[in-house]
Coordinates of C-alpha atoms in Angstrom, one line a residue:
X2 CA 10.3 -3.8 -24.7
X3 CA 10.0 -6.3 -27.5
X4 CA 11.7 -9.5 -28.7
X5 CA 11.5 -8.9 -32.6
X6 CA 12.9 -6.1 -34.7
X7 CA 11.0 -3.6 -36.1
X8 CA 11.6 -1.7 -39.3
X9 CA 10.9 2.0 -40.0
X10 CA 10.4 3.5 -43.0
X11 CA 11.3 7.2 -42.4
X12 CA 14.7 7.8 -42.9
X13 CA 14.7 10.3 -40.0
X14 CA 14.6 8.3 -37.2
X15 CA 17.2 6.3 -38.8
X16 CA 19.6 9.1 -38.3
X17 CA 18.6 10.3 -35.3
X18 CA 19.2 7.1 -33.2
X19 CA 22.8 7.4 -34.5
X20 CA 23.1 10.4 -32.2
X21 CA 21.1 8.9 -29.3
X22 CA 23.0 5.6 -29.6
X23 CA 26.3 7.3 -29.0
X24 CA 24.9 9.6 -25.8
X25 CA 24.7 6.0 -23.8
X26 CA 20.4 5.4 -25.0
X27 CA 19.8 2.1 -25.6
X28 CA 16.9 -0.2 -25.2
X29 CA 15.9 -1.6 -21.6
X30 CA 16.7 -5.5 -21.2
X31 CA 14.1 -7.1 -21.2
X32 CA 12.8 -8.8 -18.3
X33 CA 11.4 -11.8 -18.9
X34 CA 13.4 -13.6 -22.0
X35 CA 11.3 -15.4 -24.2
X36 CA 10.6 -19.3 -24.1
X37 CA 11.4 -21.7 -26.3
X38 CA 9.7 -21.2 -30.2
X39 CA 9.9 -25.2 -31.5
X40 CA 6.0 -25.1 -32.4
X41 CA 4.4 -28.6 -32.7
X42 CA 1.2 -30.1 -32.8
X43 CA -2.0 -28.5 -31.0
X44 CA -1.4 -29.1 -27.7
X45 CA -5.3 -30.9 -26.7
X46 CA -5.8 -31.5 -22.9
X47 CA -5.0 -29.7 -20.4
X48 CA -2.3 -27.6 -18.8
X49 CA -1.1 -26.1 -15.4
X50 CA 1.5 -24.4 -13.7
X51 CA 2.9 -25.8 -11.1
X52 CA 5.9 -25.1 -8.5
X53 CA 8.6 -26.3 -11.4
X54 CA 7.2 -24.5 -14.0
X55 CA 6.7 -20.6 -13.3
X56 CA 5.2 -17.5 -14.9
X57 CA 7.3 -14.5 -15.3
X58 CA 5.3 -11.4 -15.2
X59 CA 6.4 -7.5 -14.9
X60 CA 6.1 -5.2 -12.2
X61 CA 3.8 -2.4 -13.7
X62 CA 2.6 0.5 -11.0
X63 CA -0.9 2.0 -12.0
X64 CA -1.1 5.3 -10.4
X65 CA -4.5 5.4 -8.6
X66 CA -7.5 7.4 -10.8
X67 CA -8.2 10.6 -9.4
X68 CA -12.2 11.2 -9.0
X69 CA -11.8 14.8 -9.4
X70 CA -10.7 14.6 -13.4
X71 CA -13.6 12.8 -14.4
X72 CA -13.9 14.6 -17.6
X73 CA -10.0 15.0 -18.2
X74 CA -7.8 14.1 -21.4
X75 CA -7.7 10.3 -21.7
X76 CA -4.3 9.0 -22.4
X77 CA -3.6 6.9 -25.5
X78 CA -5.0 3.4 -25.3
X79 CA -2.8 1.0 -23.6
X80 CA -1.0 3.9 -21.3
X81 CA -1.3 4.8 -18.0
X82 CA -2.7 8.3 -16.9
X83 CA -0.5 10.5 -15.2
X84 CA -0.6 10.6 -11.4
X85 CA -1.6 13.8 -10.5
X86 CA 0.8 15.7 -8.7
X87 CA -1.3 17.5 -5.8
X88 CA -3.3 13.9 -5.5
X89 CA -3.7 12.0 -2.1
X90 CA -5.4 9.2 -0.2
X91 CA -7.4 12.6 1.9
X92 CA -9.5 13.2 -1.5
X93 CA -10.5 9.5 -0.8
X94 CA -12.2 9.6 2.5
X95 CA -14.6 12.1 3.9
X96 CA -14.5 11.8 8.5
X97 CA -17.3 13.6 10.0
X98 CA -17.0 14.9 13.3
X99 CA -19.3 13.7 16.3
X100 CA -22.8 13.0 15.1
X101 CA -25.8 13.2 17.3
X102 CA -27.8 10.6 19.1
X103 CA -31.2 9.9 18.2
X104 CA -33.1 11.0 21.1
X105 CA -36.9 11.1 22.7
X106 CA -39.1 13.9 21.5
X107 CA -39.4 15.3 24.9
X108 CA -35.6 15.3 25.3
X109 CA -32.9 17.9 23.7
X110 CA -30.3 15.7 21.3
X111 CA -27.6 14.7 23.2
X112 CA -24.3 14.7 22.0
X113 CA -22.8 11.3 20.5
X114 CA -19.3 10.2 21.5
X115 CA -19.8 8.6 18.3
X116 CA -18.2 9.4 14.9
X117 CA -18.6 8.2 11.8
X118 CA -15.5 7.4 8.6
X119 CA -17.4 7.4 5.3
X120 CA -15.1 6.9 3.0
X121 CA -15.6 7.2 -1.0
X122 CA -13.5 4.1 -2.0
X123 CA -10.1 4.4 -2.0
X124 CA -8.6 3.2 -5.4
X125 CA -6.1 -0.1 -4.4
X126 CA -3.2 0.8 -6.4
X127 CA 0.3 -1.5 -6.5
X128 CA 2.5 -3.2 -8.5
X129 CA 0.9 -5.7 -10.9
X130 CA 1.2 -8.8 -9.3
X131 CA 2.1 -11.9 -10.8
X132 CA -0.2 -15.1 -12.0
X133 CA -0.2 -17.6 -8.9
X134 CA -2.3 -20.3 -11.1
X135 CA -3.2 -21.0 -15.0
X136 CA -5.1 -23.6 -16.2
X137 CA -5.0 -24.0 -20.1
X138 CA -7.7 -26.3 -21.8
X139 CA -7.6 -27.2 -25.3
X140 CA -10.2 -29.6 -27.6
X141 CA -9.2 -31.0 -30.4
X142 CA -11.8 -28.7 -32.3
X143 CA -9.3 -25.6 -31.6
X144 CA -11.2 -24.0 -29.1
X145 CA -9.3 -23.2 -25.8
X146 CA -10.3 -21.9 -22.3
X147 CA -8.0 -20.1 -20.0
X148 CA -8.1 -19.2 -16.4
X149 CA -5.5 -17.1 -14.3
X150 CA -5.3 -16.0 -10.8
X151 CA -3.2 -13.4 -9.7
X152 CA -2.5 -13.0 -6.0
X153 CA -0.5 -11.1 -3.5
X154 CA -0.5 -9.1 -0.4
X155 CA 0.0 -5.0 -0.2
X156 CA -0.7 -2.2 2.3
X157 CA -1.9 1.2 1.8
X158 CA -0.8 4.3 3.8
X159 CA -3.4 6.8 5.5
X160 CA -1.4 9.7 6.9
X161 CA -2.7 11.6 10.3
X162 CA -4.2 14.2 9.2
X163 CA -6.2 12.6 6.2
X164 CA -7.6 10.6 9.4
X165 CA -7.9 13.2 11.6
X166 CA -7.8 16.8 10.3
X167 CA -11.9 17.2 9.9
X168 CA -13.3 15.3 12.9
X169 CA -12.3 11.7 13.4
X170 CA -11.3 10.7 16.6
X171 CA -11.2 7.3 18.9
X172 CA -13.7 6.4 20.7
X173 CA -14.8 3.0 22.9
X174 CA -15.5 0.3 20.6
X175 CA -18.8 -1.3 21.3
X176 CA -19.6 -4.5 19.3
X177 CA -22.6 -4.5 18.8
X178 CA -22.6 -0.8 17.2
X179 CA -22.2 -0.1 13.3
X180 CA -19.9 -0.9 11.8
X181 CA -17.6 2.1 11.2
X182 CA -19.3 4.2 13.8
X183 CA -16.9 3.0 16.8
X184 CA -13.2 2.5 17.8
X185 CA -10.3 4.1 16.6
X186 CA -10.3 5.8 13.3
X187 CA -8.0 2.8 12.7
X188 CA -10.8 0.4 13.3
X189 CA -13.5 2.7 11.9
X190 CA -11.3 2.8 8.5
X191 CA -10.7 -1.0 8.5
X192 CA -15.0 -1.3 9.3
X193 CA -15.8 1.0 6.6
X194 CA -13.3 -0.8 3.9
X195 CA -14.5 -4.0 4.4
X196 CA -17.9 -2.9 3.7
X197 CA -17.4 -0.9 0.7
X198 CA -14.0 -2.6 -1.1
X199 CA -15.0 -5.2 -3.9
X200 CA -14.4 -8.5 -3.4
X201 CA -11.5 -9.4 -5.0
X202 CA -9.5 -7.2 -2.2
X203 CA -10.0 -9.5 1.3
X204 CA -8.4 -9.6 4.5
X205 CA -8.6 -5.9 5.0
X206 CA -7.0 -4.8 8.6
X207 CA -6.0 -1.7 9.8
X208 CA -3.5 -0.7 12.1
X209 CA -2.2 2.4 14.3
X210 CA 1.1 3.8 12.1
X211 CA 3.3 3.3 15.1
X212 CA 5.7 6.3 13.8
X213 CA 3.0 8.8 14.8
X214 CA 2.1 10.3 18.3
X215 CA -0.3 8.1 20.1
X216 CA -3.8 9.2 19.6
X217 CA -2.7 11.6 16.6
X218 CA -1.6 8.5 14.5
X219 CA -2.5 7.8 11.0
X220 CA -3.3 3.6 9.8
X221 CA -1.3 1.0 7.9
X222 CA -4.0 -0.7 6.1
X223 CA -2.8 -4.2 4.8
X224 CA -5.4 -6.0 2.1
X225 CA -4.8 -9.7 -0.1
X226 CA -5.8 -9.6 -3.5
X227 CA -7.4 -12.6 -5.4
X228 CA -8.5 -12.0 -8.9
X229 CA -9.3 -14.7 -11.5
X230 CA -9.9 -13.9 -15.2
X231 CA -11.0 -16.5 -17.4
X232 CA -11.1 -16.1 -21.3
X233 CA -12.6 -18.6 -24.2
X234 CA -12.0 -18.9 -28.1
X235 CA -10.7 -20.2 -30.6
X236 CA -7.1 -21.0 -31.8
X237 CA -5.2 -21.0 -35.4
X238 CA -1.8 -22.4 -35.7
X239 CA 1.1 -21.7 -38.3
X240 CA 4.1 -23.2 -37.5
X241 CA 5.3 -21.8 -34.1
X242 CA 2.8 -19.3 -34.3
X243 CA -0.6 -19.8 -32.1
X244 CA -2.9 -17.1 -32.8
X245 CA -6.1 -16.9 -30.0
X246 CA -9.0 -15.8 -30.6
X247 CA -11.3 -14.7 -27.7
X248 CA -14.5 -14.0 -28.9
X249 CA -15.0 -10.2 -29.8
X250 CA -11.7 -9.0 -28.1
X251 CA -8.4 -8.3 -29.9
X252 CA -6.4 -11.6 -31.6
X253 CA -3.9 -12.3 -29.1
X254 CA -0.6 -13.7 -30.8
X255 CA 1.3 -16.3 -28.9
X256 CA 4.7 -18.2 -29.5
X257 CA 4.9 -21.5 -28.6
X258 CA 7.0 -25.3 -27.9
X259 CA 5.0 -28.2 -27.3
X260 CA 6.7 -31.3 -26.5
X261 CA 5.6 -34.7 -25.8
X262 CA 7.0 -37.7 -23.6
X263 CA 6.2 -41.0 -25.3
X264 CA 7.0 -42.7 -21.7
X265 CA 5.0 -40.6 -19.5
X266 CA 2.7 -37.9 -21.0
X267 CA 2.7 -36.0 -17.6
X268 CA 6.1 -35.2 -18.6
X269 CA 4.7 -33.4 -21.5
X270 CA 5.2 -29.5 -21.7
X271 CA 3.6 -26.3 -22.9
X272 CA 6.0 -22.9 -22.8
X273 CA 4.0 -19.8 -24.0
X274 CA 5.5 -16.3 -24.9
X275 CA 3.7 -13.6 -25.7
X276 CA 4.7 -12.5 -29.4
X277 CA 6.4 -9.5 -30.5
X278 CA 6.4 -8.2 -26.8
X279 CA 3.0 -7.9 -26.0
X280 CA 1.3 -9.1 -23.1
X281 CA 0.4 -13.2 -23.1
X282 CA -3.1 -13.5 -23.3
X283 CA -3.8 -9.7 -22.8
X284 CA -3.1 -10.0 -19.1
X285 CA -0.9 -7.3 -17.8
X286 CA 2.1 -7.8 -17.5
X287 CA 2.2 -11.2 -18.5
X288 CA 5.2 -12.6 -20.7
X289 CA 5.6 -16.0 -20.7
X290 CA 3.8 -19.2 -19.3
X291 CA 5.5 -22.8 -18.9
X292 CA 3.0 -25.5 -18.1
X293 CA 3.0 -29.0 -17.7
X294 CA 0.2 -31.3 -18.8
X295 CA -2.0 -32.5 -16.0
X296 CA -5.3 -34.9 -16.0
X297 CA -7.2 -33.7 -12.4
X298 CA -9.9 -36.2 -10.9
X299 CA -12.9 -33.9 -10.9
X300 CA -15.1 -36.0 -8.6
X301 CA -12.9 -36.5 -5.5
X302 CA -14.0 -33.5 -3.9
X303 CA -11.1 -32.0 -3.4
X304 CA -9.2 -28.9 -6.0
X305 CA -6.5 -30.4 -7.3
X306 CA -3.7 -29.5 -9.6
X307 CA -5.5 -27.9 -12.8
X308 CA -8.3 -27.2 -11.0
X309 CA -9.1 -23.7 -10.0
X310 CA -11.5 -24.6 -7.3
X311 CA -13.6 -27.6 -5.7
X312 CA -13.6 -30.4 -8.7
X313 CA -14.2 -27.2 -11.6
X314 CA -12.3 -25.4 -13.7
X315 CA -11.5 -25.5 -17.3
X316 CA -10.2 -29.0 -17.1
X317 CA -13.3 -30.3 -15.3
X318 CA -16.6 -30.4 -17.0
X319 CA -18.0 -27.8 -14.0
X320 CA -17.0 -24.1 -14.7
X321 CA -15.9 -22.6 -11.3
X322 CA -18.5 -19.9 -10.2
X323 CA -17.4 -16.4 -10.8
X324 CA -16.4 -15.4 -7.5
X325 CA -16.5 -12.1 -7.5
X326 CA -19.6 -10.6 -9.2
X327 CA -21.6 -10.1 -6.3
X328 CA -24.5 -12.3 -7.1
X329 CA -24.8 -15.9 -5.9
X330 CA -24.1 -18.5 -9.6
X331 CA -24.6 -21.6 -9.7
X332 CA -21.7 -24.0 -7.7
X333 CA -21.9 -20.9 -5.1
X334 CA -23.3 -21.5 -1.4
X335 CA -24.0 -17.9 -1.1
X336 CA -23.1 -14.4 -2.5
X337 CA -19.6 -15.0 -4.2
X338 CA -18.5 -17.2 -1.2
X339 CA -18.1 -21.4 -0.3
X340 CA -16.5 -24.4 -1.4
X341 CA -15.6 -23.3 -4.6
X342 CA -14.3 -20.0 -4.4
X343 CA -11.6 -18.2 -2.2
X344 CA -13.9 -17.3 0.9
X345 CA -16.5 -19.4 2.8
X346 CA -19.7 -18.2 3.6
X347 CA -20.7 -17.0 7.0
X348 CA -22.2 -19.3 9.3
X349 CA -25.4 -17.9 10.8

């Protein structure tokens, strides 16, 4: 899908679209058009989204990596492997049947009514989701900073018998066991996934799949997603060409309209497109941004527009912690959790 024509120079695939042209093949719409191309001045300050001015992203599935092929073909750059066709969620989890109790020397081992689900991650496939925030900083020394969050709400499908065919079964849940090691398999599963999933995939519950037989059921496993990427580089303009630079990546080429309100600058606006149909900013899916300029009060303790968490962000001089890299940076009150990022730490 692309917004600018391209030329080729052998003369046989010139003549064969002729044929393909007039069987009913043409090119797929595409989805989001693109903004407006006036160019201007380099827009300094910074920029938001907000409810009146949208993203419009793509729907993209990325077929979940099967563990098995390790060593496989790779697929060109930039394209999706093939899912496999024999693949499912059951080459994902491992159930052990009953497992038993530690017992006195003196004793034989009793048998546990305890089973264990230990699962080797499940990969989180879905659609691509689309940007919920951007913030967009430029300086007047043509450096630019760029965060985006993407956010959205899915469900994964265990059937029965990956649940249940090698072991798994309910049990009582007892609180104060491991986590994992009691319930139903439903509540084991959800247990064992909120230990093992990275962070970025929260809210992880699992259910009984109500279209099943009671007590032979497989689990409805619904999960949010939160993940914030945040790029930094410099910027060249040429006419209503911006062409970003982010460090050692690839140049990212960007159309762009920046206009101005002499009035009242907060009426000032940004519209992005990705050029020649690649992705804006490398993120994927990502076509076009339209943002408005905004000016947040970075010391009132609260996040407000621009800001991607708690008074930081690329339009405050505090850079919000990475939230998601397991360790505890600086602006964090524990491991990847409180004020300024998506989750709150536990309280002890």
């Amino acid at each position: 899908m692309t917004t600018r024509a391209t030329t080729f120079a052998v003369t046989g695939l010139a003549a064969l679209a002729v044929p393909l042209l007039a069987a009913g093949c043409f090119k797929q719409a595409v989805v989001c058009p693109a903004l407006d191309s006036c160019g201007g001045n380099l827009p300094v300050g910074d920029w938001a989204l907000d409810p009146q001015h949208p993203s419009c992203s793509e729907d993209l599935y990325t077929p979940p990596v099967d563990p098995r092929l390790i060593n496989a073909d790779l697929p060109p750059a930039r394209t999706p492997p093939p899912e496999p066709a024999l693949y499912d969620w059951c080459d994902q989890l491992v159930t052990s049947p009953n497992v038993p109790t530690p017992s006195p020397a003196d004793e034989k081992p009793a048998p546990s009514t305890t089973n264990s689900i230990v699962a080797r991650l499940p990969t989180f496939a879905f659609m691509t989701f689309p940007i919920g925030s951007a913030v967009l900083h430029y300086d007047a020394n043509r450096n630019y900073v760029l965060s985006t969050t993407r956010t959205g709400t899915y469900s994964l499908d265990f059937p029965a018998y990956c649940m249940r065919a090698f072991g798994a079964v309910d049990t009582k849940f007892d609180p104060n066991g491991l986590a994992g090691m009691t319930g139903s398999v439903c509540q084991k599963l959800e247990a064992t996934l909120r230990v093992l999933a990275p962070v970025q995939y929260r809210n992880i519950a699992c259910e009984d799949d109500q279209r099943d037989p009671p007590g032979q059921n497989g689990c409805i496993c619904g999960f949010d997603v939160y993940d914030r990427q945040v790029s930094a580089g410099t910027v060249i303009l040429s006419g209503s060409d911006m062409l970003h630079l982010p460090g050692d990546n690839f140049p990212e080429d960007t159309t762009f309209c920046a206009t101005a309100n002499a009035t009242d600058p907060s009426m000032d606006r940004l519209e992005l497109t990705g050029a020649d149909g690649a992705y804006l900013f490398d993120r994927e899916g990502l076509r076009t941004l339209s943002l408005g300029r905004v000016s947040p009060d970075c010391t009132n303790g609260k996040q407000d527009l621009g800001e991607d968490g708690l008074d930081c962000g690329p339009a405050c001089p505090f850079v919000c912690p990475d939230c998601s890299n397991l360790k505890q940076d600086p602006g964090e009150d524990g491991v990847d959790c409180g004020a300024r990022c998506p989750m709150a730490c536990p309280t002890m």
